[in-house]
XYZ file of N, CA and C in Angstrom:
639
model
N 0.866 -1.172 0.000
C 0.000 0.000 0.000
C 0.906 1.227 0.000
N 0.701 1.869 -0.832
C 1.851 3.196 -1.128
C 1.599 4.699 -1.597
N 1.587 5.415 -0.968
C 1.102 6.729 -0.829
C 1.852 7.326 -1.529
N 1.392 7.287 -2.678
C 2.532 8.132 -3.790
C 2.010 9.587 -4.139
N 0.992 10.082 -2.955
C 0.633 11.106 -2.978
C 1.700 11.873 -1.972
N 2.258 11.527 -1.544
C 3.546 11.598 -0.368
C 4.887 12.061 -1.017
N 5.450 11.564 -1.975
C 6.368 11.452 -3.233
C 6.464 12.367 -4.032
N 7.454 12.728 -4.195
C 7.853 14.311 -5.353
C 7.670 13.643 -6.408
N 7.264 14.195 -7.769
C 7.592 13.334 -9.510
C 8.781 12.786 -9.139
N 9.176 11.597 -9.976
C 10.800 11.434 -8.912
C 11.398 11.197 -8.267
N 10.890 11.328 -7.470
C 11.300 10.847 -5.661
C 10.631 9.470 -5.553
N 10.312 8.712 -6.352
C 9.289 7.528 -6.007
C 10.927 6.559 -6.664
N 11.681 6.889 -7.308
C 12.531 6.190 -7.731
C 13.035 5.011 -6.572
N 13.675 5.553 -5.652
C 13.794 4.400 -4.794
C 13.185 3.282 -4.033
N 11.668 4.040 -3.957
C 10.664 3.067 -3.498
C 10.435 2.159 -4.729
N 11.090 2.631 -5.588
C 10.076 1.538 -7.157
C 11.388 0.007 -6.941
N 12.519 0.923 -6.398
C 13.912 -0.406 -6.644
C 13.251 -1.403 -5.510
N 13.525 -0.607 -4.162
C 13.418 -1.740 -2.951
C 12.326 -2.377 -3.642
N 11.185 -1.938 -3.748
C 9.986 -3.092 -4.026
C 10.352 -4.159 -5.237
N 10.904 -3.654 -5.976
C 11.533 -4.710 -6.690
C 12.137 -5.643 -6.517
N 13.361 -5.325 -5.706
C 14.079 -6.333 -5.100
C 13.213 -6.997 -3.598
N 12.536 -6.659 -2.912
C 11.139 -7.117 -2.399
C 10.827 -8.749 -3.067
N 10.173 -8.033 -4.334
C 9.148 -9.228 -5.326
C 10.210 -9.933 -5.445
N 11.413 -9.907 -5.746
C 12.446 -10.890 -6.467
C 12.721 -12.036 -4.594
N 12.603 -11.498 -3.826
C 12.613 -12.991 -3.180
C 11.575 -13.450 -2.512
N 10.181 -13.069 -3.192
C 9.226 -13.917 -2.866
C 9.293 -15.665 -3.684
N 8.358 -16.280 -2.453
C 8.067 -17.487 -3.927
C 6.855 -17.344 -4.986
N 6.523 -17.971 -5.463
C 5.520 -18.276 -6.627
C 4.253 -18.688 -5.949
N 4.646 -19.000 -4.773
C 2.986 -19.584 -3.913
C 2.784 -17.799 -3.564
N 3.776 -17.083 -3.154
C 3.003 -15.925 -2.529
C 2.296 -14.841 -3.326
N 1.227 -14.266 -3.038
C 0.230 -13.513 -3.606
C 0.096 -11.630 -3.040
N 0.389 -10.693 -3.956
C 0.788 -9.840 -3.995
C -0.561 -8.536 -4.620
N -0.990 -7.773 -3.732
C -1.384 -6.882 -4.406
C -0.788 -5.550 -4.381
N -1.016 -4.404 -5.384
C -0.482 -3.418 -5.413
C -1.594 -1.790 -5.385
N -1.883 -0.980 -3.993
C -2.429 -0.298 -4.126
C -2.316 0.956 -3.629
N -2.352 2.347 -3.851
C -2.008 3.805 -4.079
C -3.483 4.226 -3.242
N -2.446 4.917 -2.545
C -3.604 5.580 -1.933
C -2.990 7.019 -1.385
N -4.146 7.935 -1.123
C -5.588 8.089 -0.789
C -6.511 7.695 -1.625
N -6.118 8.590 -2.931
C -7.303 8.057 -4.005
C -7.033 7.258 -5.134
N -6.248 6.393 -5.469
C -5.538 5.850 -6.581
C -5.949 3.775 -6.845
N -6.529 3.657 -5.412
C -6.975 2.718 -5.572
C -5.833 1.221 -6.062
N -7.240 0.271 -6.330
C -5.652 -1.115 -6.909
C -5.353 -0.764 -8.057
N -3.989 -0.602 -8.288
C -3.460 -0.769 -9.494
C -3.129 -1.917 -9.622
N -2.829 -3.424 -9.026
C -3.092 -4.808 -9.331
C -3.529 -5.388 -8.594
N -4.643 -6.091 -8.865
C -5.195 -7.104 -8.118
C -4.395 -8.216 -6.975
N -4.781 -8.460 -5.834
C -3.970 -9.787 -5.371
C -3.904 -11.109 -6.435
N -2.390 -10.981 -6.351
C -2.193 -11.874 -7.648
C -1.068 -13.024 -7.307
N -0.299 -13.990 -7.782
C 0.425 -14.339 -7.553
C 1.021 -14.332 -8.805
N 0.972 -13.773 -9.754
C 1.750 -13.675 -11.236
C 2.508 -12.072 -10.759
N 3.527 -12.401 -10.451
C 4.794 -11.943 -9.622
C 4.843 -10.315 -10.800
N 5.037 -11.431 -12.150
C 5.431 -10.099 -13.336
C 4.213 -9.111 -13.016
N 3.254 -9.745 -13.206
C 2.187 -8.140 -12.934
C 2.597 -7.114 -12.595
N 2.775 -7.354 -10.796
C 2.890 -6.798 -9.816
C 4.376 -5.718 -10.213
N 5.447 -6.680 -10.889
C 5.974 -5.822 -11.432
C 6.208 -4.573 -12.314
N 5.223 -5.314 -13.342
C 4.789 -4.294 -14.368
C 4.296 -2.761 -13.535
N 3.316 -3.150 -12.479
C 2.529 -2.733 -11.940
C 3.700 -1.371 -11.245
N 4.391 -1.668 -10.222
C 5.401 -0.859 -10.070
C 6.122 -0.353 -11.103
N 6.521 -0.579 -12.158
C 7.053 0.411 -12.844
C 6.623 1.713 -13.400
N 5.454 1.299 -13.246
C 3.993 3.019 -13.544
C 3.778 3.360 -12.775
N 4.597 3.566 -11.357
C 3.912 3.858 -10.054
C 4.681 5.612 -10.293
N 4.435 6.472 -9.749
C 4.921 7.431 -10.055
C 4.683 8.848 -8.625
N 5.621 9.222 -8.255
C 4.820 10.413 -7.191
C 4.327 11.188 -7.858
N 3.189 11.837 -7.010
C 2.575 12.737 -7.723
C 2.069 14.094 -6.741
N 3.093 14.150 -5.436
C 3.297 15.210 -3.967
C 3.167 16.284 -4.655
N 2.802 17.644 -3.427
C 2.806 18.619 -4.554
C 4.163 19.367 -3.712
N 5.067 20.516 -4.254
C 6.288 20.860 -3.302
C 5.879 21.241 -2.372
N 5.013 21.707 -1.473
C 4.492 21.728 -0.130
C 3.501 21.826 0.251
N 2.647 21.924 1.350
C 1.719 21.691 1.753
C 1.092 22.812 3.484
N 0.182 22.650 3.092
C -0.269 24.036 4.103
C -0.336 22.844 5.433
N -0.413 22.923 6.546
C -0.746 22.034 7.800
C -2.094 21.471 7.287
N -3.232 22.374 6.917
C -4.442 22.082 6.974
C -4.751 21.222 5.462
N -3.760 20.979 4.120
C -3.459 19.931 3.817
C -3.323 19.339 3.930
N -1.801 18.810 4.644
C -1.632 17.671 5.217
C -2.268 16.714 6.113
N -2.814 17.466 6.835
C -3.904 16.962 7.726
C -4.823 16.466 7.112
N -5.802 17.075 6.201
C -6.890 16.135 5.279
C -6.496 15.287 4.613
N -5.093 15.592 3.962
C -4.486 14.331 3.268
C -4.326 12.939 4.119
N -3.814 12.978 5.858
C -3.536 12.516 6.529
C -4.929 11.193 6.595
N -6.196 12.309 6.726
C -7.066 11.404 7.047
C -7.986 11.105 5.772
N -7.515 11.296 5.031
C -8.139 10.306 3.669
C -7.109 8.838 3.732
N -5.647 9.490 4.003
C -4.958 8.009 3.958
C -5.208 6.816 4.781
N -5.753 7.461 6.119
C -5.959 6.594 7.311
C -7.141 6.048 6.852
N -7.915 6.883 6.648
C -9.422 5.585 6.205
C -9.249 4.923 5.060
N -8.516 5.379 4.254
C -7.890 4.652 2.360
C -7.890 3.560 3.525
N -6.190 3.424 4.507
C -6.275 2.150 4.837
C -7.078 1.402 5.847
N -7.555 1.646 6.139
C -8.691 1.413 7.339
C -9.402 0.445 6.275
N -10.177 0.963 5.390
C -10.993 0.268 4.159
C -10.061 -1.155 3.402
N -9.356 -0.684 3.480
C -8.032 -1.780 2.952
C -8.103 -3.389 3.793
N -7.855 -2.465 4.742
C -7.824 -3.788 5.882
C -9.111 -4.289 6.586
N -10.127 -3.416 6.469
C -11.624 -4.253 6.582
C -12.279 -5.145 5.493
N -11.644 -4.929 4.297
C -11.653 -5.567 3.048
C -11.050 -7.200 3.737
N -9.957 -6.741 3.878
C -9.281 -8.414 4.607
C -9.448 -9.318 5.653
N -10.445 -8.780 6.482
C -11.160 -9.545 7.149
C -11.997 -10.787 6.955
N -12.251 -11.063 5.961
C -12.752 -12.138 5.263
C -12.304 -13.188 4.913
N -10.472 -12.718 4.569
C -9.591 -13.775 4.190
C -9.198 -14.815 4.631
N -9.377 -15.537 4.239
C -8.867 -17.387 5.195
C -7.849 -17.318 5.842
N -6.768 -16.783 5.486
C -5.680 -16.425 6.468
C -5.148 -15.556 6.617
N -4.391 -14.864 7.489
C -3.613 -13.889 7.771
C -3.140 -12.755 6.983
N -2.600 -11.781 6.689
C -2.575 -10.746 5.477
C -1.143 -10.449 6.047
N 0.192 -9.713 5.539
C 1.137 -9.250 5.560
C 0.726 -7.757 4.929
N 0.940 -6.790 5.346
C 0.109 -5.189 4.565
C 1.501 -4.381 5.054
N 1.909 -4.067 3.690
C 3.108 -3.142 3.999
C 3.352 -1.183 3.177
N 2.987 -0.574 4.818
C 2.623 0.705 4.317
C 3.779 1.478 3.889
N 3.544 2.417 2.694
C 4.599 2.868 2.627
C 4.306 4.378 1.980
N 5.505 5.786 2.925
C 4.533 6.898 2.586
C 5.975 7.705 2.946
N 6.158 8.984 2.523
C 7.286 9.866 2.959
C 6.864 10.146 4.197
N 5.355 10.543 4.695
C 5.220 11.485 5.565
C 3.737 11.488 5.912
N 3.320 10.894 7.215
C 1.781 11.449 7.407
C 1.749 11.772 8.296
N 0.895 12.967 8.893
C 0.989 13.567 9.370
C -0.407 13.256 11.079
N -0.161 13.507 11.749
C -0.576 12.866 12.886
C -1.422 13.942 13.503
N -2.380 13.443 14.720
C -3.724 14.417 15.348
C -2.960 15.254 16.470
N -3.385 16.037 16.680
C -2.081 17.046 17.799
C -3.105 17.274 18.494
N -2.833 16.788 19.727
C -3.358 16.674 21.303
C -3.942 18.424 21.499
N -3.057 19.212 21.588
C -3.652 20.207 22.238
C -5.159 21.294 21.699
N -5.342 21.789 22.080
C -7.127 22.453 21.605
C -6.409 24.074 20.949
N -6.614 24.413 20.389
C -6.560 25.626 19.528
C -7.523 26.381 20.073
N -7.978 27.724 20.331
C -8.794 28.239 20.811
C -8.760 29.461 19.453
N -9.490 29.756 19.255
C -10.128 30.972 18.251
C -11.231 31.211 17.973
N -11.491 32.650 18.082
C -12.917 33.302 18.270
C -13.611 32.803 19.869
N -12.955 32.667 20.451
C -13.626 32.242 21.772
C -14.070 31.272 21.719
N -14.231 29.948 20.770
C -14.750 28.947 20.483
C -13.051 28.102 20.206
N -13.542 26.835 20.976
C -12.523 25.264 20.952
C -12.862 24.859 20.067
N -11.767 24.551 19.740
C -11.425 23.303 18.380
C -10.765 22.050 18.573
N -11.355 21.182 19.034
C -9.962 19.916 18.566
C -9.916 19.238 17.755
N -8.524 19.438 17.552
C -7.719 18.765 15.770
C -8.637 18.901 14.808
N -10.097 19.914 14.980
C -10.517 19.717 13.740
C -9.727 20.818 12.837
N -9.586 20.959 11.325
C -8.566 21.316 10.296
C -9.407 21.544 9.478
N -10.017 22.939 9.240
C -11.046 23.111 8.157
C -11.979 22.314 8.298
N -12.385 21.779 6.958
C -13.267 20.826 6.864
C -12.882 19.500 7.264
N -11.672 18.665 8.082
C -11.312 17.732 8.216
C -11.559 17.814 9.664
N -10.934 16.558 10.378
C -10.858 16.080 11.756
C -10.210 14.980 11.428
N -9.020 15.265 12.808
C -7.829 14.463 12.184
C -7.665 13.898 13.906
N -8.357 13.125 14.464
C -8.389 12.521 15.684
C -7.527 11.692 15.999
N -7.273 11.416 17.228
C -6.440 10.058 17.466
C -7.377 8.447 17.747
N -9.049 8.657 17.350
C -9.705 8.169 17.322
C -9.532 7.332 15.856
N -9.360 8.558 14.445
C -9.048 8.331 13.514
C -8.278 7.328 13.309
N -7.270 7.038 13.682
C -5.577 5.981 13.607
C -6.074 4.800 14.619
N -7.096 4.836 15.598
C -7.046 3.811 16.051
C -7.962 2.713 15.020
N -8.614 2.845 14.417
C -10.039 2.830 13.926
C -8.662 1.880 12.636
N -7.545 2.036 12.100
C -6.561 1.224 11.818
C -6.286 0.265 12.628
N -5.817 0.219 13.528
C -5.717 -1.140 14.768
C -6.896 -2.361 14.651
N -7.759 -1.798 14.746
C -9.218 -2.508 14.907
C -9.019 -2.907 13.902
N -9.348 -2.880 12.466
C -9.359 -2.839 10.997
C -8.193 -4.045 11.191
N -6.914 -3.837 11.655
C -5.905 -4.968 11.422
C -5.863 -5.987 12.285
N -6.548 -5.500 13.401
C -6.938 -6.287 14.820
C -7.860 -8.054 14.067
N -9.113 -7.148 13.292
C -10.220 -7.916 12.612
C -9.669 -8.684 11.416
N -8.443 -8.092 10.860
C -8.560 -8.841 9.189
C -7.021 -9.524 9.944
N -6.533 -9.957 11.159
C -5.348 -10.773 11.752
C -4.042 -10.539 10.652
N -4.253 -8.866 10.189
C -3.427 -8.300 9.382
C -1.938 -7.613 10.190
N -0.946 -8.414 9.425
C 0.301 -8.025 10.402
C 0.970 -6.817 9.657
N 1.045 -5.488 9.799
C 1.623 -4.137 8.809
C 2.762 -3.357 9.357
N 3.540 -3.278 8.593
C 4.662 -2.974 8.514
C 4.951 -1.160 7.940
N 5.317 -0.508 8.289
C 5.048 0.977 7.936
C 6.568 1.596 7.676
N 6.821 2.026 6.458
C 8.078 1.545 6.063
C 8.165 3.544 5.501
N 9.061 4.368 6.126
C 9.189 5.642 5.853
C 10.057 5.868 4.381
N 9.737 6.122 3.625
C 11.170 6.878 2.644
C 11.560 7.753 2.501
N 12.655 8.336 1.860
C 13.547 9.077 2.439
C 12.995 10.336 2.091
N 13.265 11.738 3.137
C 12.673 12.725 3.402
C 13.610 13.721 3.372
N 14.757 13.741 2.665
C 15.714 14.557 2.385
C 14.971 15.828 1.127
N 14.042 15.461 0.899
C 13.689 16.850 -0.029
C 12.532 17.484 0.504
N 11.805 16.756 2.071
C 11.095 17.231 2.569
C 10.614 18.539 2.695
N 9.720 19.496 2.338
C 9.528 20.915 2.591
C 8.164 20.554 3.810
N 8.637 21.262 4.784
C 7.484 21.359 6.506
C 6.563 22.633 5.683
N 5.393 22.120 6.048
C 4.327 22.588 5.729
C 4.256 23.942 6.479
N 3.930 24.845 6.082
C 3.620 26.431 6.253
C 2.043 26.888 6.066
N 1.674 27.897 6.886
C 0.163 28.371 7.057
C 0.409 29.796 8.037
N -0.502 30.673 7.545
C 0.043 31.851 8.035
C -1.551 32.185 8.839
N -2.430 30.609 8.724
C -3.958 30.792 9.218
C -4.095 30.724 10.716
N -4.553 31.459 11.573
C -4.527 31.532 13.085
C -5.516 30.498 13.580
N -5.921 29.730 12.278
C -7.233 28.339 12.618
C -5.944 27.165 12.379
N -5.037 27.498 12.043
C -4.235 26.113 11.735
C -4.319 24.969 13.254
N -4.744 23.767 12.985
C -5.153 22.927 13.753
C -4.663 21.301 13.087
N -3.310 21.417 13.035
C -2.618 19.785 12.856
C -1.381 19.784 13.520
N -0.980 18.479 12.974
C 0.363 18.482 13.470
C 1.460 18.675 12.813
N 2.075 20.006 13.492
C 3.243 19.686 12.667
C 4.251 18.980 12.505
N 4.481 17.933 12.634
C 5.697 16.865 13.218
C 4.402 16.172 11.952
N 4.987 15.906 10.982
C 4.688 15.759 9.584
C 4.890 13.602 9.649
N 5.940 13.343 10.369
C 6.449 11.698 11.282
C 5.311 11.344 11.917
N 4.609 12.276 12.634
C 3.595 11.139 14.225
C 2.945 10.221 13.103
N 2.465 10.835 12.516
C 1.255 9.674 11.614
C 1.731 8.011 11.593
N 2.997 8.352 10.984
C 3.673 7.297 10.694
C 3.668 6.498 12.319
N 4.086 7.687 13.359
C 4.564 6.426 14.089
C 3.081 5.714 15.307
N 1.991 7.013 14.793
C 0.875 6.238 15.450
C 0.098 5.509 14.844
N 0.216 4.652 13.346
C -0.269 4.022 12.675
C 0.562 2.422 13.317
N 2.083 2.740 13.746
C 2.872 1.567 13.700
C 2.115 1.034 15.073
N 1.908 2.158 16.039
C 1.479 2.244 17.766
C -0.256 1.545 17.462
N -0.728 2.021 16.968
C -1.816 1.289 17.058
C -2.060 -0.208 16.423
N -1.366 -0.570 15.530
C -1.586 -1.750 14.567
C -0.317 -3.103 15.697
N 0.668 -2.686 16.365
C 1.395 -3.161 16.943
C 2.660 -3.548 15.800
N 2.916 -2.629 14.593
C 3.838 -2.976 13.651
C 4.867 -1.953 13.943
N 6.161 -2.564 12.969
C 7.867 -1.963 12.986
C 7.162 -1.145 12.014
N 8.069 0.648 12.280
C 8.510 1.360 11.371
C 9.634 1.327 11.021
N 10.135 0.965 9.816
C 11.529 1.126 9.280
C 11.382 2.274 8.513
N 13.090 2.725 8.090
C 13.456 3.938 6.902
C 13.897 3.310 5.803
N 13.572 3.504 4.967
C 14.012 2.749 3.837
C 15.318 2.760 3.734
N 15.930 4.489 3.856
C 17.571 4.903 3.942
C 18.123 4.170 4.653
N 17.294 3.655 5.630
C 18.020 3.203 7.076
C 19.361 2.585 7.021
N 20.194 2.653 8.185
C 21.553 1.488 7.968
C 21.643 0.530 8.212
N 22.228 -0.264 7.990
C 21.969 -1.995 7.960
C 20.845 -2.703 6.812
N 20.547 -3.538 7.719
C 19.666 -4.540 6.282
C 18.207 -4.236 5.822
N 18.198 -3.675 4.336
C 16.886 -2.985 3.988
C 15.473 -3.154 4.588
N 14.972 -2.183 4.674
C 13.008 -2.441 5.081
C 12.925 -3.574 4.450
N 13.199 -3.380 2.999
C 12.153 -4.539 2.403
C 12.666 -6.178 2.348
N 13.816 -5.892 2.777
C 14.968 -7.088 2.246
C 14.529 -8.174 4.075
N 14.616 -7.042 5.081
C 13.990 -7.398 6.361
C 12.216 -7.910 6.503
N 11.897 -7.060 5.796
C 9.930 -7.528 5.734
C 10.421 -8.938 4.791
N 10.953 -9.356 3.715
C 10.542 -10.499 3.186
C 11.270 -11.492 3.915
N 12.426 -11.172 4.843
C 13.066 -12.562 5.418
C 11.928 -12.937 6.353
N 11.434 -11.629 6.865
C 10.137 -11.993 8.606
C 9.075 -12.735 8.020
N 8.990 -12.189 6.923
C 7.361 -12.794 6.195
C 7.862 -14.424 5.920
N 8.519 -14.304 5.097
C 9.429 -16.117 4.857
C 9.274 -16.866 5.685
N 9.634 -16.346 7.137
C 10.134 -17.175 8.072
C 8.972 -17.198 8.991
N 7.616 -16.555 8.595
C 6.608 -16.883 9.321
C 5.778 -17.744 8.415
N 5.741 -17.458 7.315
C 4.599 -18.836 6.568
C 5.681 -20.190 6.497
């Protein structure tokens, strides 16, 4: 699952390799889908015809915009959380177990404190959004129900631009990371960096996955 709404044009380059080298040490019994979100939906079906899935990644493309207001990110935040929320209530049905591996530069998380303006409280609501910590749990449950094990895998954020708003209603978080790490907190999954040092996210998700079926 891959938020290539997260991703500069470009910047998706490295996520396209690891996943590649990913697919290359699965087996032929394992079954693979490929899907973009917030709004981008499956681009391949759960499949076990490996090439698809490949094909499938090579058209994957970012499509981020160079920055983002707080009160962006924040709605973006919670279209992604229910994208996957829906994802993983989908898998509840499945005869066995699901492996779901998220992958996003940056989401952005519900910020505890109340904003006060016009004499009237706000919490975390963001314009027309609401970006709760109710929101991210409502993921847990979702992976709790479909006995979905997810893995939340950061890439690299070296061209990162922190979101700016000059609105005295601004109501998110800025720490652009929590998302990421209260998606891992609620589901009970590892966040890795893709950059990271030592042995790759993905090269690590397929030995764990291997060595559990």
């Amino acid at each position: 699952v891959i938020d290539n709404e997260t991703m500069r044009p470009g910047g998706e380059r490295s996520t396209k390799e690891a996943i590649a080298q990913f697919l290359s040490r699965l087996s032929p019994r394992d079954q693979v889908a490929l899907i973009t979100v917030p709004h981008g939906g499956a681009q391949v079906d759960l499949t076990s015809d490996l090439s698809r899935v490949r094909r499938g990644v090579t058209q994957l493309a970012g499509t981020g915009p160079a920055s983002e207001t707080p009160d962006e990110a924040a709605c973006h935040a919670r279209s992604t959380v229910e994208a996957l929320s829906g994802i993983l209530d989908a898998l509840a049905s499945a005869s066995t177990p699901s492996e779901v591996v998220f992958v996003a530069t940056y989401l952005a998380g519900p910020r505890s404190a109340i904003t006060i303006s016009r004499g009237r409280g706000y919490a975390n609501n963001i314009g027309g959004c609401e970006l709760l910590p109710e929101t991210f749990k409502s993921v847990g449950q979702a992976a709790a129900a479909a006995r979905a094990h997810l893995y939340v895998v950061q890439v690299d954020t070296s061209t990162l631009q922190n979101p700016t708003s000059t609105s005295n209603n601004t109501r998110g978080n800025d720490n652009l990371l929590q998302g990421l790490d209260d998606i891992a907190g609620v589901t009970g999954g590892p966040r890795f960096s893709l950059g990271g040092a030592g042995e790759g996210a993905f090269a690590r998700i397929a030995r764990e996955t291997s060595a559990y079926y």
